[in-house]
Each structure stands twice: as structure tokens, then as C-alpha cells.
Amino acid sequence: MIRLANVVKTFNSGKPNQFTAVDDVSIEIRPLNLTVLKGPSGSGKTTLLSLIGCMVRPSSGRIFLHGIETRFARHNESAGSFEITSLPERFLNEIRRSTFGFIFQQFNLIKGISVLENIMLPAYPTGENHTALHQRGMGLLERFDIKRHAPSKVEWLSGGELQRVAIARALINNPSILVADEPTAHLDSRLSHEFMKIVSELKSKGKTILIASHDPIVYDSEIADTVVEMRDGRITGRGHEE
Ligand SMILES: Nc1ncnc2c1ncn2[C@@H]1O[C@H](COP(=O)(O)OP(=O)(O)OP(=O)(O)O)[C@@H](O)[C@H]1O
Ligand SMILES: [Mg+2]
């Protein structure tokens, strides 16, 4: 479980353009569930995702990961329970890499290198054996039916193929938590439904999934366990749960 306690993120603190993007947020995100963060543009969804995903630190408040099985937890014998906000940078990086897989709105794939190289990239810092990594990368491409594109440059791919490359890249380090920011923003409705089908499969295989979206195909989906509504940096509602 991920638990946030009174998390605040203020940008440009103390300056005239000071802005609080996430304002006193306390929520629990259940493991093995699909949680959707919904809210208008500027409500703080991306900021909240980057706080949870250890990409930025909160200005105040605390974030806990409980019972998350990761390489980091095994190394540190912490039984998978830690307060990430107080960890030094290098631990934060390691947790980010071993626990989270990210799918960005613009996919953030790197042009000029191949599809396979793109999806292997997040695994390079782990120093893993190249042959094993290559095999896992090809396995993911096969799973998402884009194996023939392994040597292709990403700029040759269609929107739906790019989306699947982005998903494969997010899964390369076998994360327990998948975070996606507006993943259907550049997809037509057929591809958006296809994306949700993949999300459903990943969920049934034991991933915890967190998606920020203002697309009804995502937040009205029957596979969404919880929909958290944000406005002006605050949580204004929570629906769908039993
Ligand atoms: N690095 C930053 N410096 C200053 N302000 C920021 C920064 N990052 C985000 N903000 C501001 O915080 C607010 C929330 O931004 P955020 O990107 O989290 O919203 P969002 O809900 O994801 O919006 P969208 O639906 O448009 O993606 C916005 O007003 C934004 O301008
Ligand atoms: Mg956003």
C-alpha cells in the first residue's frame, strides 16, 4: 500500500510566483488495484504522480510504501515498509527504479535509437547482464505483439505501437507499481480501449496501477477500483469503492 499523509508540494517557495500544486493530500492507494486520479487541468495530478513515484520530494508531509516487494527492500531487510520522503537521494533512485514503471503522456521515447534499445534503457543503471536483459526486452516486445519492430527506430512506429513500446519500457524492471500520466491523451478511442485491456491484464497479473486521466474511457472503466478526484491540489472526492 502507498500512503500519503498531509503531503504538500509548493513550487517557487518564498517567491512572488509561489504556487502550491498539491495541498495537504492524505490518501491510501491499495495494492493490486487500479486507482485513477481524475481532475481538471492544473489540479495537481502530474505533481502528485511524481511525488508518489519518487521523482520529486514533497515540501512537507510524508509518503509511505508498505509491503512493497522490491529488490531494495530485500537488500535493506526493511520488510518492504519505508517512509520514502526521508530517504537519501541514492535510495530514492533505487526505489524508483525497482518499484515503479512510468508511462508518460508524450511516451518520452528516444528518437534515433531502436525500439529494443528504448525499452532496455531504464534497466542499464541496474548493471544487469546484457544477454538476460536483451531476452527480457524481446519477451516484452513479443508479449505486446511488436517484436518485428525491435530494430526499428521509434519514429517509424504508429501511435498504438508507440504506446505499447512505452508500456514495455515501463515493465522492463518488473515494477510492482505502474504509474501512467494521461496515457490515452494521444490515442483514438479504439486504441484507448486497447490500452485499458492491457491495463486489465497487468492488474490481473498482480500489478498495482495508478493512472492520472481526464478520459472517461479510463475513469469510467469497470476495471477502475477507485477514482480519486482532485481540484486545486486537493482531493475532493473518492468513488467506486465497495
Ligand atoms: N515545476 C513547477 N514549477 C512551478 N509550477 C508548477 C511546476 N509544476 C507544476 N506546476 C503548477 O502546478 C499546477 C499543477 O500542475 P500539474 O501538472 O500537476 O497539473 P495536472 O492536473 O497534471 O494538469 P494537466 O491535466 O493539464 O496535466 C499547475 O498550475 C502548474 O502550472
Ligand atoms: Mg498532468
Short mmCIF file of C-alpha atoms and ligand atoms in Angstrom, two decimals:
data_model
loop_
_atom_site.label_atom_id
_atom_site.label_comp_id
_atom_site.label_asym_id
_atom_site.label_seq_id
_atom_site.Cartn_x
_atom_site.Cartn_y
_atom_site.Cartn_z
CA MET A 1 0.00 0.00 0.00
CA ILE A 2 1.06 3.56 -0.68
CA ARG A 3 0.04 6.04 1.98
CA LEU A 4 0.33 9.80 1.79
CA ALA A 5 -0.02 11.85 4.96
CA ASN A 6 -0.61 15.59 4.64
CA VAL A 7 1.54 15.89 1.54
CA VAL A 8 2.17 19.41 0.25
CA LYS A 9 4.17 20.45 -2.82
CA THR A 10 4.88 24.14 -3.21
CA PHE A 11 6.85 25.42 -6.19
CA ASN A 12 8.94 28.61 -6.08
CA SER A 13 8.58 28.82 -2.34
CA GLY A 14 9.06 32.31 -0.95
CA LYS A 15 8.98 33.95 -4.39
CA PRO A 16 6.16 36.05 -5.84
CA ASN A 17 5.23 33.16 -8.14
CA GLN A 18 4.94 30.70 -5.25
CA PHE A 19 2.35 28.05 -6.06
CA THR A 20 1.02 25.11 -4.10
CA ALA A 21 0.25 22.38 -6.64
CA VAL A 22 -0.52 19.65 -4.08
CA ASP A 23 -2.18 20.89 -0.95
CA ASP A 24 -2.45 18.71 2.16
CA VAL A 25 -3.21 15.42 0.43
CA SER A 26 -3.78 12.33 2.55
CA ILE A 27 -4.74 9.17 0.68
CA GLU A 28 -4.15 5.45 0.62
CA ILE A 29 -3.57 3.61 -2.61
CA ARG A 30 -4.40 -0.04 -2.35
CA PRO A 31 -2.11 -2.70 -3.71
CA LEU A 32 -3.24 -4.75 -6.72
CA ASN A 33 -5.89 -2.14 -7.51
CA LEU A 34 -6.34 0.27 -10.36
CA THR A 35 -6.61 3.78 -8.94
CA VAL A 36 -7.50 6.64 -11.27
CA LEU A 37 -6.67 10.25 -10.42
CA LYS A 38 -9.17 12.48 -12.11
CA GLY A 39 -9.40 16.26 -12.21
CA PRO A 40 -9.27 19.32 -14.42
CA SER A 41 -6.07 20.61 -15.98
CA GLY A 42 -3.81 22.15 -13.37
CA SER A 43 -5.43 20.31 -10.46
CA GLY A 44 -2.14 18.69 -9.46
CA LYS A 45 -2.41 15.17 -10.90
CA THR A 46 1.02 15.05 -12.54
CA THR A 47 2.62 16.62 -9.48
CA LEU A 48 1.01 14.01 -7.23
CA LEU A 49 2.17 11.18 -9.51
CA SER A 50 5.74 12.47 -9.47
CA LEU A 51 5.68 12.70 -5.66
CA ILE A 52 4.42 9.13 -5.33
CA GLY A 53 6.88 7.90 -7.95
CA CYS A 54 9.88 9.34 -6.03
CA MET A 55 10.66 11.82 -8.82
CA VAL A 56 10.24 14.87 -6.62
CA ARG A 57 10.16 15.35 -2.88
CA PRO A 58 7.23 16.89 -1.05
CA SER A 59 7.64 20.30 0.61
CA SER A 60 6.04 18.77 3.69
CA GLY A 61 4.14 15.65 4.68
CA ARG A 62 5.14 12.03 4.40
CA ILE A 63 4.82 9.20 1.90
CA PHE A 64 4.95 5.57 2.99
CA LEU A 65 5.33 2.38 1.00
CA HIS A 66 4.08 -0.61 2.93
CA GLY A 67 4.56 -4.22 1.99
CA ILE A 68 6.04 -3.42 -1.39
CA GLU A 69 8.19 -6.28 -2.59
CA THR A 70 11.29 -4.80 -4.24
CA ARG A 71 14.94 -5.53 -4.66
CA PHE A 72 15.58 -2.51 -2.48
CA ALA A 73 13.50 -3.95 0.39
CA ARG A 74 15.32 -7.27 0.17
CA HIS A 75 18.74 -5.63 0.26
CA ASN A 76 17.84 -3.46 3.18
CA GLU A 77 15.81 -6.03 5.11
CA SER A 78 13.17 -3.43 5.69
CA ALA A 79 10.30 -5.90 5.12
CA GLY A 80 9.17 -3.66 2.29
CA SER A 81 7.97 -0.88 4.53
CA PHE A 82 9.52 2.55 4.42
CA GLU A 83 8.91 6.22 4.59
CA ILE A 84 10.33 7.38 1.30
CA THR A 85 10.31 11.10 1.96
CA SER A 86 13.23 10.96 4.37
CA LEU A 87 15.47 8.66 2.32
CA PRO A 88 18.70 9.93 0.81
CA GLU A 89 18.77 10.54 -2.94
CA ARG A 90 20.53 7.32 -3.96
CA PHE A 91 17.96 5.17 -2.11
CA LEU A 92 15.16 7.16 -3.63
CA ASN A 93 16.61 6.50 -7.10
CA GLU A 94 16.90 2.81 -6.36
CA ILE A 95 13.33 2.58 -5.11
CA ARG A 96 12.09 4.47 -8.13
CA ARG A 97 13.88 2.09 -10.48
CA SER A 98 12.97 -1.13 -8.75
CA THR A 99 9.40 -0.33 -7.71
CA PHE A 100 7.86 1.96 -10.31
CA GLY A 101 7.32 1.77 -14.03
CA PHE A 102 6.28 5.02 -15.72
CA ILE A 103 4.23 5.70 -18.81
CA PHE A 104 4.30 9.36 -19.78
CA GLN A 105 1.75 11.35 -21.74
CA GLN A 106 4.13 12.03 -24.63
CA PHE A 107 5.58 8.49 -24.28
CA ASN A 108 9.05 10.10 -23.89
CA LEU A 109 10.66 7.58 -26.21
CA ILE A 110 14.07 8.43 -27.60
CA LYS A 111 14.33 9.08 -31.31
CA GLY A 112 17.28 7.80 -33.30
CA ILE A 113 17.67 4.58 -31.32
CA SER A 114 15.80 1.33 -31.80
CA VAL A 115 12.63 0.16 -30.11
CA LEU A 116 14.57 -2.54 -28.27
CA GLU A 117 17.19 -0.05 -27.06
CA ASN A 118 14.43 2.25 -25.84
CA ILE A 119 12.82 -0.39 -23.71
CA MET A 120 16.14 -1.66 -22.31
CA LEU A 121 17.29 1.81 -21.29
CA PRO A 122 15.71 2.00 -17.80
CA ALA A 123 17.49 -1.25 -16.89
CA TYR A 124 21.03 -0.07 -17.70
CA PRO A 125 21.69 1.53 -14.29
CA THR A 126 20.97 -1.81 -12.60
CA GLY A 127 24.10 -3.25 -14.24
CA GLU A 128 22.24 -6.38 -15.23
CA ASN A 129 23.78 -8.91 -17.61
CA HIS A 130 23.16 -7.72 -21.17
CA THR A 131 22.07 -11.08 -22.58
CA ALA A 132 19.42 -11.57 -19.88
CA LEU A 133 18.21 -8.03 -20.37
CA HIS A 134 18.05 -8.46 -24.14
CA GLN A 135 15.97 -11.61 -23.70
CA ARG A 136 13.57 -9.91 -21.33
CA GLY A 137 13.23 -6.96 -23.70
CA MET A 138 12.44 -9.25 -26.64
CA GLY A 139 9.97 -11.15 -24.42
CA LEU A 140 8.11 -7.93 -23.68
CA LEU A 141 8.04 -6.94 -27.35
CA GLU A 142 6.62 -10.35 -28.19
CA ARG A 143 4.01 -10.07 -25.48
CA PHE A 144 2.80 -6.79 -26.93
CA ASP A 145 2.97 -8.04 -30.50
CA ILE A 146 5.67 -5.61 -31.67
CA LYS A 147 8.61 -7.98 -31.84
CA ARG A 148 9.16 -7.34 -35.54
CA HIS A 149 9.76 -3.69 -34.65
CA ALA A 150 12.64 -4.42 -32.24
CA PRO A 151 15.30 -2.96 -34.59
CA SER A 152 13.06 -0.14 -35.91
CA LYS A 153 13.63 3.45 -34.94
CA VAL A 154 10.75 4.71 -32.81
CA GLU A 155 9.92 7.49 -35.27
CA TRP A 156 8.69 4.86 -37.74
CA LEU A 157 6.01 3.50 -35.43
CA SER A 158 2.28 4.21 -35.32
CA GLY A 159 0.60 5.76 -32.25
CA GLY A 160 -0.70 2.44 -30.96
CA GLU A 161 2.69 0.78 -31.44
CA LEU A 162 4.41 3.65 -29.61
CA GLN A 163 2.02 3.21 -26.73
CA ARG A 164 2.89 -0.48 -26.49
CA VAL A 165 6.63 0.31 -26.63
CA ALA A 166 6.07 2.76 -23.76
CA ILE A 167 4.28 0.06 -21.76
CA ALA A 168 7.05 -2.46 -22.47
CA ARG A 169 9.65 0.06 -21.31
CA ALA A 170 7.69 0.71 -18.11
CA LEU A 171 7.74 -3.04 -17.38
CA ILE A 172 11.41 -3.75 -18.11
CA ASN A 173 12.49 -3.65 -14.45
CA ASN A 174 9.46 -5.71 -13.42
CA PRO A 175 7.99 -2.97 -11.22
CA SER A 176 5.24 -3.75 -8.72
CA ILE A 177 3.62 -0.36 -9.35
CA LEU A 178 2.79 1.05 -12.76
CA VAL A 179 2.21 4.80 -12.99
CA ALA A 180 0.69 6.32 -16.12
CA ASP A 181 0.11 10.03 -16.76
CA GLU A 182 -2.69 10.72 -19.27
CA PRO A 183 -1.79 7.55 -21.17
CA THR A 184 -4.68 7.82 -23.63
CA ALA A 185 -4.30 11.51 -24.43
CA HIS A 186 -2.81 10.82 -27.87
CA LEU A 187 -4.83 7.72 -28.70
CA ASP A 188 -8.12 7.37 -30.55
CA SER A 189 -10.92 5.61 -28.68
CA ARG A 190 -10.17 2.19 -30.17
CA LEU A 191 -6.55 2.37 -29.04
CA SER A 192 -7.63 3.77 -25.67
CA HIS A 193 -9.85 0.72 -25.11
CA GLU A 194 -6.96 -1.48 -26.19
CA PHE A 195 -4.74 0.26 -23.66
CA MET A 196 -7.30 -0.42 -20.91
CA LYS A 197 -7.36 -4.09 -21.93
CA ILE A 198 -3.59 -4.26 -21.37
CA VAL A 199 -4.04 -2.47 -18.01
CA SER A 200 -6.65 -5.05 -17.06
CA GLU A 201 -4.27 -7.91 -17.91
CA LEU A 202 -1.45 -6.29 -15.92
CA LYS A 203 -3.76 -5.81 -12.96
CA SER A 204 -4.82 -9.45 -13.05
CA LYS A 205 -1.13 -10.38 -13.07
CA GLY A 206 -0.59 -8.56 -9.77
CA LYS A 207 0.45 -5.03 -10.66
CA THR A 208 -0.69 -2.04 -8.66
CA ILE A 209 -1.71 0.63 -11.17
CA LEU A 210 -2.12 4.36 -10.78
CA ILE A 211 -3.34 6.44 -13.72
CA ALA A 212 -3.93 10.18 -13.95
CA SER A 213 -6.55 10.87 -16.57
CA HIS A 214 -9.47 13.02 -17.55
CA ASP A 215 -10.56 10.50 -20.16
CA PRO A 216 -13.91 8.78 -19.35
CA ILE A 217 -12.64 5.64 -21.12
CA VAL A 218 -10.20 5.40 -18.20
CA TYR A 219 -12.10 6.70 -15.18
CA ASP A 220 -15.46 5.14 -16.13
CA SER A 221 -13.83 1.80 -16.89
CA GLU A 222 -15.23 -1.13 -14.95
CA ILE A 223 -11.71 -2.19 -14.04
CA ALA A 224 -11.07 1.04 -12.10
CA ASP A 225 -11.33 0.14 -8.41
CA THR A 226 -11.06 3.66 -7.09
CA VAL A 227 -11.43 7.09 -8.68
CA VAL A 228 -9.82 9.89 -6.72
CA GLU A 229 -10.96 13.38 -7.71
CA MET A 230 -8.63 16.35 -7.44
CA ARG A 231 -9.23 20.06 -7.69
CA ASP A 232 -6.85 22.90 -6.87
CA GLY A 233 -4.31 20.48 -5.43
CA ARG A 234 -6.75 18.85 -3.05
CA ILE A 235 -8.65 15.58 -3.01
CA THR A 236 -12.32 16.44 -3.43
CA GLY A 237 -13.84 13.01 -3.79
CA ARG A 238 -13.29 9.32 -3.89
CA GLY A 239 -15.61 6.93 -5.67
CA HIS A 240 -16.18 3.36 -6.91
CA GLU A 241 -15.03 1.54 -3.79
CA GLU A 242 -17.19 -1.02 -2.07
N1 LIG B 1 7.92 22.85 -11.67
C1 LIG B 1 6.88 23.67 -11.49
N2 LIG B 1 7.06 24.98 -11.17
C2 LIG B 1 6.01 25.80 -10.99
N3 LIG B 1 4.72 25.42 -11.08
C3 LIG B 1 4.47 24.14 -11.39
C4 LIG B 1 5.53 23.20 -11.62
N4 LIG B 1 4.97 22.00 -11.93
C5 LIG B 1 3.63 22.20 -11.90
N5 LIG B 1 3.34 23.48 -11.58
C6 LIG B 1 1.97 24.04 -11.45
O1 LIG B 1 1.22 23.24 -10.58
C7 LIG B 1 -0.13 23.11 -11.04
C8 LIG B 1 -0.50 21.66 -11.15
O2 LIG B 1 0.21 21.11 -12.25
P1 LIG B 1 0.05 19.60 -12.69
O3 LIG B 1 0.93 19.41 -13.86
O4 LIG B 1 0.30 18.72 -11.51
O5 LIG B 1 -1.49 19.55 -13.07
P2 LIG B 1 -2.30 18.41 -13.83
O6 LIG B 1 -3.52 18.12 -13.00
O7 LIG B 1 -1.43 17.27 -14.14
O8 LIG B 1 -2.76 19.14 -15.16
P3 LIG B 1 -2.97 18.55 -16.65
O9 LIG B 1 -4.30 17.84 -16.62
O10 LIG B 1 -3.01 19.77 -17.50
O11 LIG B 1 -1.83 17.64 -16.96
C9 LIG B 1 -0.20 23.88 -12.36
O12 LIG B 1 -0.77 25.14 -12.12
C10 LIG B 1 1.25 24.02 -12.78
O13 LIG B 1 1.47 25.19 -13.50
MG MG B 2 -0.73 16.46 -15.92
#
